[in-house]
JSON list of C-alpha atoms in Angstrom, two decimals:
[
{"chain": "A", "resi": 297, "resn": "UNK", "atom": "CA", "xyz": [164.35, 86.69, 86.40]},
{"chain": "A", "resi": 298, "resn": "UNK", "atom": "CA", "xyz": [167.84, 86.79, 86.98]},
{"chain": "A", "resi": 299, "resn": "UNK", "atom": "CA", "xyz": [170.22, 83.65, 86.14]},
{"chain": "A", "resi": 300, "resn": "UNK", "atom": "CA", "xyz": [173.04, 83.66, 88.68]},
{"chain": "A", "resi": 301, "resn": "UNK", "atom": "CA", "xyz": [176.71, 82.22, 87.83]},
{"chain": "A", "resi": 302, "resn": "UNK", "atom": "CA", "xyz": [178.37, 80.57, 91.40]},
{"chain": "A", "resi": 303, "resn": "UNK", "atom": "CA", "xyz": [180.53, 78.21, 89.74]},
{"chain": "A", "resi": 304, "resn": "UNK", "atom": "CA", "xyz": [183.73, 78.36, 90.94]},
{"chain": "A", "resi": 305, "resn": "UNK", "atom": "CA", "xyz": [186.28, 75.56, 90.24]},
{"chain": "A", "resi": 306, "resn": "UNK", "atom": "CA", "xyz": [188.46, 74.42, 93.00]},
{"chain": "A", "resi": 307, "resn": "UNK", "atom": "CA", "xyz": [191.76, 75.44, 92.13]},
{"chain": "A", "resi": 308, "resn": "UNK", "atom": "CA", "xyz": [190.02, 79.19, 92.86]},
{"chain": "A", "resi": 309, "resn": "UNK", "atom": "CA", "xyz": [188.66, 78.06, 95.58]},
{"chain": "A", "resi": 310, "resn": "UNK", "atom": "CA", "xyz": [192.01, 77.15, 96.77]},
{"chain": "A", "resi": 311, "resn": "UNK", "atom": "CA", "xyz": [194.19, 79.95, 95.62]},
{"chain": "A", "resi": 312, "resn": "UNK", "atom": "CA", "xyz": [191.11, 82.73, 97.16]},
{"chain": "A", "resi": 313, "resn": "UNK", "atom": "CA", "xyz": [190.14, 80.60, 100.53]},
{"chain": "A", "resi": 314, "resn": "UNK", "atom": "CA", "xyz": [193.82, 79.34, 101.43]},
{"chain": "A", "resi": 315, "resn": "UNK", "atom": "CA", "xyz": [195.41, 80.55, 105.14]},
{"chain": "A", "resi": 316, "resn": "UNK", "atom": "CA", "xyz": [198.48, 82.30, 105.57]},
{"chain": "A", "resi": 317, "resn": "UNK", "atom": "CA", "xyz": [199.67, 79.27, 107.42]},
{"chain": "A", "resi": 318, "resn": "UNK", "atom": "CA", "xyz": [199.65, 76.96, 104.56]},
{"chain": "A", "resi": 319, "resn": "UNK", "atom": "CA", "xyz": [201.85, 78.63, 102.35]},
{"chain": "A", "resi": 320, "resn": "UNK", "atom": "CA", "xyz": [204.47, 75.75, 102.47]},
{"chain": "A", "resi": 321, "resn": "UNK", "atom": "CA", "xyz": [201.68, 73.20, 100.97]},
{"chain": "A", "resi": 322, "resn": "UNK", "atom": "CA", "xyz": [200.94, 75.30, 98.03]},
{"chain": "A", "resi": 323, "resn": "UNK", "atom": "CA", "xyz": [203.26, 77.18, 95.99]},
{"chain": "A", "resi": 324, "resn": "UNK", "atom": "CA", "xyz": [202.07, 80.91, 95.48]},
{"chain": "A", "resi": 325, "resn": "UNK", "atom": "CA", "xyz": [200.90, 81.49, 91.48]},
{"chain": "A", "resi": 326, "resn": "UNK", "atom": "CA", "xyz": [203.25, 83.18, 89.18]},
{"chain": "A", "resi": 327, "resn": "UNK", "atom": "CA", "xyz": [202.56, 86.23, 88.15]},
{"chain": "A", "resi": 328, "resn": "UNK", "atom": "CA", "xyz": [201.23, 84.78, 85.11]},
{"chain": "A", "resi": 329, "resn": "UNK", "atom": "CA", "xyz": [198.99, 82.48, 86.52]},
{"chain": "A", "resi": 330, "resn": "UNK", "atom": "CA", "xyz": [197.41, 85.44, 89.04]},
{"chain": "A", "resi": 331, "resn": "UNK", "atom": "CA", "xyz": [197.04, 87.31, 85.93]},
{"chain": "A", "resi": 332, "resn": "UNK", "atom": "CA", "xyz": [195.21, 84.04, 84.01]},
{"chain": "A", "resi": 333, "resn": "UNK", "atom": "CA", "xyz": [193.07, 83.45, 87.78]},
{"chain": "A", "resi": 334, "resn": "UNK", "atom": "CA", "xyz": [191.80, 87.26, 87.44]},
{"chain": "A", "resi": 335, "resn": "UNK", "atom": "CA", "xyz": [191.34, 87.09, 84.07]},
{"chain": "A", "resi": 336, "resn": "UNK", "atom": "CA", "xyz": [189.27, 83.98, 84.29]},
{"chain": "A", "resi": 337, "resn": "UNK", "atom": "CA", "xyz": [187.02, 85.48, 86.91]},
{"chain": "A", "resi": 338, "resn": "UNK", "atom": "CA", "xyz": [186.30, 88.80, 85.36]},
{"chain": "A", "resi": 339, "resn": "UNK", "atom": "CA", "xyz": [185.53, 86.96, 82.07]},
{"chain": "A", "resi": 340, "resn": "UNK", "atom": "CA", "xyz": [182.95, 84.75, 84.20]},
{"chain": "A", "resi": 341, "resn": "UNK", "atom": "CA", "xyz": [181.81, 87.97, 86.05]},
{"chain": "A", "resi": 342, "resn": "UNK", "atom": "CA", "xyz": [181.19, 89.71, 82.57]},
{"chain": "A", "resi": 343, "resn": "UNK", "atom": "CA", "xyz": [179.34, 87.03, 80.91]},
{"chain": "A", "resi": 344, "resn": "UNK", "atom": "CA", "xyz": [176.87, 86.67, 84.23]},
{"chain": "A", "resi": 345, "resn": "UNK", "atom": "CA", "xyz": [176.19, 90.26, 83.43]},
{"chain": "A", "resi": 346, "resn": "UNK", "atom": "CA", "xyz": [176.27, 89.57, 79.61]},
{"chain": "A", "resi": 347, "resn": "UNK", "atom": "CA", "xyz": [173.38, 87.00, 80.69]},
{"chain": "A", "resi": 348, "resn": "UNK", "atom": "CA", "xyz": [171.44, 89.39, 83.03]},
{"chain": "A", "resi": 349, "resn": "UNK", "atom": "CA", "xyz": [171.12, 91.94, 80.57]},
{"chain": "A", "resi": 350, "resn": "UNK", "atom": "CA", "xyz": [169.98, 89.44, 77.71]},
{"chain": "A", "resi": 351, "resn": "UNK", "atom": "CA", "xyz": [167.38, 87.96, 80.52]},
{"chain": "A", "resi": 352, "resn": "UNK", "atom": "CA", "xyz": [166.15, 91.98, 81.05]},
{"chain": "A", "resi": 353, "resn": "UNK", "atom": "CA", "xyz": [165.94, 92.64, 77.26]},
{"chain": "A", "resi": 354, "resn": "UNK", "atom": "CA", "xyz": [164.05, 88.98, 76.75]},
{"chain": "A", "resi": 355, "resn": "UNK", "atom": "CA", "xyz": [161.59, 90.26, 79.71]},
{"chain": "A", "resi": 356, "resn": "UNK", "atom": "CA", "xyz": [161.35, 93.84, 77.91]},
{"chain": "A", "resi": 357, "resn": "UNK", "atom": "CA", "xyz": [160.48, 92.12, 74.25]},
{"chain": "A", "resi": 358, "resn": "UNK", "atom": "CA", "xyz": [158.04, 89.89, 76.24]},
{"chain": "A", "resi": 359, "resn": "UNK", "atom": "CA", "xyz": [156.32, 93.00, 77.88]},
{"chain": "A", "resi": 360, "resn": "UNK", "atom": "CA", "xyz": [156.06, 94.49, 74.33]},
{"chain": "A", "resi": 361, "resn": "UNK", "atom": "CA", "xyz": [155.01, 91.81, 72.50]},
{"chain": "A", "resi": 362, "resn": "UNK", "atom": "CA", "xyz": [152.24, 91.44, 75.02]},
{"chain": "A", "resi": 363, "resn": "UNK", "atom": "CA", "xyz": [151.90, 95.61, 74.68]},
{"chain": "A", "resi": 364, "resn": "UNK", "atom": "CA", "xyz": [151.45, 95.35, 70.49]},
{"chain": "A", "resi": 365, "resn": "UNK", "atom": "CA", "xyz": [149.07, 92.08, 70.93]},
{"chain": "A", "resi": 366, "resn": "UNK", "atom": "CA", "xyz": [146.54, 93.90, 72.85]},
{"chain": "A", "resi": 367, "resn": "UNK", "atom": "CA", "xyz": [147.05, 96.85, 70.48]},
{"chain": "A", "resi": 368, "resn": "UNK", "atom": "CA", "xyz": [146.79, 95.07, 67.49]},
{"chain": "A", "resi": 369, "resn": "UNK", "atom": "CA", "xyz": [143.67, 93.39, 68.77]},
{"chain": "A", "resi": 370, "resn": "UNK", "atom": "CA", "xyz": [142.06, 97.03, 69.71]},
{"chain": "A", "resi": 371, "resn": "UNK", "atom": "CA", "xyz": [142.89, 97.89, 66.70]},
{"chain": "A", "resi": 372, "resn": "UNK", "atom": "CA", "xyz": [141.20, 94.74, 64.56]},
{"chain": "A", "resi": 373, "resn": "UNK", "atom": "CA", "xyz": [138.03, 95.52, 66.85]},
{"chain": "A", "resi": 374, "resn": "UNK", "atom": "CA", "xyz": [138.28, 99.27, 66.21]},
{"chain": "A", "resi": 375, "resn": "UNK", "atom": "CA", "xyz": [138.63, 98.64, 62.47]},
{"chain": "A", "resi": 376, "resn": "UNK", "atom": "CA", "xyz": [135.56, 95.88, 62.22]},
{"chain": "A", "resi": 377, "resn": "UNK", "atom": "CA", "xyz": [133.42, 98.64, 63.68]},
{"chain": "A", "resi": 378, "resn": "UNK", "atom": "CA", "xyz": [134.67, 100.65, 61.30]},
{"chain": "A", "resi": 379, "resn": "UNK", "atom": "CA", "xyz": [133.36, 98.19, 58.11]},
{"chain": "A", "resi": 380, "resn": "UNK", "atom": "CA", "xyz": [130.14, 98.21, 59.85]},
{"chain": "A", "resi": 381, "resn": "UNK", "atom": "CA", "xyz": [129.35, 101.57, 60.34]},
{"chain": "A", "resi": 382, "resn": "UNK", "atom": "CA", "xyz": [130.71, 102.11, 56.32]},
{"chain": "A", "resi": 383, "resn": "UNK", "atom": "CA", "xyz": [128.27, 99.90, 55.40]},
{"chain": "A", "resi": 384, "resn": "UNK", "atom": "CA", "xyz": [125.53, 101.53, 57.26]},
{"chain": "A", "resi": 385, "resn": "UNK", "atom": "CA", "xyz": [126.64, 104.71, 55.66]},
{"chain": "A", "resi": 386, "resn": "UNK", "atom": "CA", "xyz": [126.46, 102.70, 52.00]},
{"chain": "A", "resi": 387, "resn": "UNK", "atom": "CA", "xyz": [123.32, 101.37, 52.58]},
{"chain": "A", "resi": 388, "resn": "UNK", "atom": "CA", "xyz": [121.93, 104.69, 53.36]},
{"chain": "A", "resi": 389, "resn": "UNK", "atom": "CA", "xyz": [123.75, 106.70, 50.53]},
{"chain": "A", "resi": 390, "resn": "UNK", "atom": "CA", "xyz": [121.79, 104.15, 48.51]},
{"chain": "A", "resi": 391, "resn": "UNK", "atom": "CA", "xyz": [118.60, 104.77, 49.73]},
{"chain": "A", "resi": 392, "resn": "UNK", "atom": "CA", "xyz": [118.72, 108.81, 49.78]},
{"chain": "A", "resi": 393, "resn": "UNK", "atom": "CA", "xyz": [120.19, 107.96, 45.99]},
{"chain": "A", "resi": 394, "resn": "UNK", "atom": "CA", "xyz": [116.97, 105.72, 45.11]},
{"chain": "A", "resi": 395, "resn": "UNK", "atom": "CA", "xyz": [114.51, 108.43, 46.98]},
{"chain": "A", "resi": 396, "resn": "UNK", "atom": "CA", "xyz": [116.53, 111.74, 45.67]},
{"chain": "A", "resi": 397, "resn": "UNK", "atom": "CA", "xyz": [116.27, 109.78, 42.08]},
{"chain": "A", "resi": 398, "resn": "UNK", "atom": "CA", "xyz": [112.65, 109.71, 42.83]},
{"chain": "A", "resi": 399, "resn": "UNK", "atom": "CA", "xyz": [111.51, 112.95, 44.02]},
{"chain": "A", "resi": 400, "resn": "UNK", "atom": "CA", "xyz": [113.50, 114.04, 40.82]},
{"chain": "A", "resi": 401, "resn": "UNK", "atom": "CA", "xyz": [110.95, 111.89, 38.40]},
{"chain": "A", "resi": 402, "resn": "UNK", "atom": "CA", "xyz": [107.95, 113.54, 40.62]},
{"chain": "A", "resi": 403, "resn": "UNK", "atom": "CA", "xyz": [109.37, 117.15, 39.70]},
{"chain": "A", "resi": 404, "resn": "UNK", "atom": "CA", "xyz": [110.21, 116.35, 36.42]},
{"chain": "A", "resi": 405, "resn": "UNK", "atom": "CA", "xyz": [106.08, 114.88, 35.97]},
{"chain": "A", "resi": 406, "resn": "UNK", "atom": "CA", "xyz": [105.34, 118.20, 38.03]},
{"chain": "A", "resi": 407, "resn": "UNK", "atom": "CA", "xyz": [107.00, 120.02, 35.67]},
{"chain": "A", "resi": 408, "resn": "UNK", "atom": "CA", "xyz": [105.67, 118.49, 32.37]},
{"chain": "A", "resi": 409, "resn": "UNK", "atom": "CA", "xyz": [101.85, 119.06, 34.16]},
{"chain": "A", "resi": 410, "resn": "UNK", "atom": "CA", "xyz": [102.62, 122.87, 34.42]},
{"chain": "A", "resi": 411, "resn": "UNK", "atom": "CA", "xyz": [104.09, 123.34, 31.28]},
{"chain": "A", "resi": 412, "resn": "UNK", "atom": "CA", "xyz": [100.83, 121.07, 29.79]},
{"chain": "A", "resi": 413, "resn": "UNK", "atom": "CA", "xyz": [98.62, 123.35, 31.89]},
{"chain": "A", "resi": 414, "resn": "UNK", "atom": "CA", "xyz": [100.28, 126.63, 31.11]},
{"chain": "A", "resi": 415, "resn": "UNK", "atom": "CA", "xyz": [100.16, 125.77, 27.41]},
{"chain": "A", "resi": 416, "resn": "UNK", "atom": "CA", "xyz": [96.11, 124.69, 27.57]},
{"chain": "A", "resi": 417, "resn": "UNK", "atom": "CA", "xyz": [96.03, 128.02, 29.66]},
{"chain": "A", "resi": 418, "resn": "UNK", "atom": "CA", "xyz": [94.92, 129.77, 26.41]},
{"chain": "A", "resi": 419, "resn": "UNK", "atom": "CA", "xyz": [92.50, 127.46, 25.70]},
{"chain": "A", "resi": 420, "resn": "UNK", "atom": "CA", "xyz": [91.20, 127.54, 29.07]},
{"chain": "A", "resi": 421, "resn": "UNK", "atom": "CA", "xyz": [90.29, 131.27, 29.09]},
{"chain": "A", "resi": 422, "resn": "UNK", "atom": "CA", "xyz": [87.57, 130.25, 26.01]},
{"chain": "A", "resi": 423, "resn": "UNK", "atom": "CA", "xyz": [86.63, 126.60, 27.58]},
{"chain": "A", "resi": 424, "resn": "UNK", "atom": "CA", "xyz": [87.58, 125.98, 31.29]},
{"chain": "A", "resi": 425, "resn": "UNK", "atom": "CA", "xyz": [89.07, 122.16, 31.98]},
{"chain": "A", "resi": 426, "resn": "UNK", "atom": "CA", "xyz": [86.76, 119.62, 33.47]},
{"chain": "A", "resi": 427, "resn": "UNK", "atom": "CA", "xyz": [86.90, 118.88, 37.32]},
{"chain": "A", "resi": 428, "resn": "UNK", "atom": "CA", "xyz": [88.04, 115.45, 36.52]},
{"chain": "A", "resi": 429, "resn": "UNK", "atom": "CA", "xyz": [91.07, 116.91, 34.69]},
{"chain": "A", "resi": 430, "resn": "UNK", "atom": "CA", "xyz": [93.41, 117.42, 38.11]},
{"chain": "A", "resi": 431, "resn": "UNK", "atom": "CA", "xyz": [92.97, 113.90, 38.98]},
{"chain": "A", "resi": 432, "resn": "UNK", "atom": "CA", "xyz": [93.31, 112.03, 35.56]},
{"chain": "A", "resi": 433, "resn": "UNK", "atom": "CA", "xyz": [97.29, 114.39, 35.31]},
{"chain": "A", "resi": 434, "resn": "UNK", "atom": "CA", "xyz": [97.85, 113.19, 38.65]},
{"chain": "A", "resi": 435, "resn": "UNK", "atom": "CA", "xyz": [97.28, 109.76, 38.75]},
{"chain": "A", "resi": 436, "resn": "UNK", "atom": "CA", "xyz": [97.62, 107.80, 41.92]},
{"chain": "A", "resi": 437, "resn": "UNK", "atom": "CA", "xyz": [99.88, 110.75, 43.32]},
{"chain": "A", "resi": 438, "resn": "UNK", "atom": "CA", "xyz": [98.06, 112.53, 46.31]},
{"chain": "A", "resi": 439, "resn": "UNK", "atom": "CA", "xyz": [100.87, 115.39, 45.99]},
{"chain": "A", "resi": 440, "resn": "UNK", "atom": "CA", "xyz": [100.78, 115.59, 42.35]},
{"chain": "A", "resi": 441, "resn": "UNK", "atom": "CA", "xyz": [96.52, 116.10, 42.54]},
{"chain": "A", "resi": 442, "resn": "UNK", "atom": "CA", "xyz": [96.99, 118.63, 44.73]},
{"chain": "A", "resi": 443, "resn": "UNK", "atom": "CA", "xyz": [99.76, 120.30, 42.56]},
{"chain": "A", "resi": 444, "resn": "UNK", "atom": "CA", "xyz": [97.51, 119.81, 39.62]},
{"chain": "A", "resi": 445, "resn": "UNK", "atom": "CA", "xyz": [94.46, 120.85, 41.13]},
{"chain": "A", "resi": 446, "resn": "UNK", "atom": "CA", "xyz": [96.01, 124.29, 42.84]},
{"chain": "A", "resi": 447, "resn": "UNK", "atom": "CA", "xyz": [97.35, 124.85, 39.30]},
{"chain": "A", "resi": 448, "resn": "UNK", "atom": "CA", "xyz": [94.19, 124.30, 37.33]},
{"chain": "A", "resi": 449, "resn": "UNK", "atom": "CA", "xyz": [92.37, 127.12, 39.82]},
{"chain": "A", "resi": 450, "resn": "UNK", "atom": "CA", "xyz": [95.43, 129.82, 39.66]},
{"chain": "A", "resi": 451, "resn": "UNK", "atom": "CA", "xyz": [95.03, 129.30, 35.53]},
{"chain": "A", "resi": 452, "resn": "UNK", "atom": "CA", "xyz": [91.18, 129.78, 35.98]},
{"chain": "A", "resi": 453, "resn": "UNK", "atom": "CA", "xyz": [90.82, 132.47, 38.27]},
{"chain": "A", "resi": 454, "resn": "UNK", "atom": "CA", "xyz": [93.86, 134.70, 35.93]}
]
């Protein structure tokens, strides 16, 4: 949006729209005064254009402000999925923590049942283990019966 300067003040208007015929009415300007006429209309032709650039580079700031909103705003969505998909990825480094934690007490029980049944493995050869045996090491652990109980029949049968 340009902003236009018309104004012209009268005595221009005069000195730039006055015939040849009326020469006798008006004095022509002195040199000096031409010089101050010019003057005064290239000084109000440079600050029209002095305005029309600082209307452009308003309209250009506008344009990117409006640019760096809707980037900044892409960018707060962008980084709020961001938090939410670190959290998932918390919440599940927790839980493979708690089960990896886990499955490290079941081999470390594993471990404590074969090194209890390799050292009654001696003992075995002269009196075999009761059946019950595999189930009261195990517990409640299906796994850990089985582990037991395949472990209690390799120690046998050597």
């Amino acid at each position: 949006m340009a902003v236009l300067d018309f104004a012209v003040d009268s005595f221009e208007l005069e000195f730039i729209d006055s015939p040849p015929g009326r020469a006798n009415e008006t004095p022509p300007p002195s040199p000096d005064e031409e010089r101050r006429l010019r003057r005064m209309i290239s000084n109000r032709e440079s600050a029209r254009r002095s305005r029309m650039r600082r209307q452009r580079h308003l309209e250009g700031l506008l344009r990117e402000e409006e640019r760096l909103t809707a980037q900044n705003r892409g960018l707060s969505d962008r980084l709020e999925a961001m938090n939410c998909y670190s959290t998932l990825l918390r919440r599940d480094n927790e839980r493979l923590l708690l089960a990896s934690a886990a499955l490290r007490r079941r081999l470390a029980e594993a471990g404590r049942t074969y090194n209890y049944l390799l050292r009654g493995r001696l003992s075995w050869i002269s009196h075999p283990p009761p059946a019950p045996l595999s189930s009261m090491a195990a517990g409640n652990d299906p796994t850990l019966a089985s582990l037991t109980a395949h472990a209690g029949a390799f120690f046998i049968s050597n």
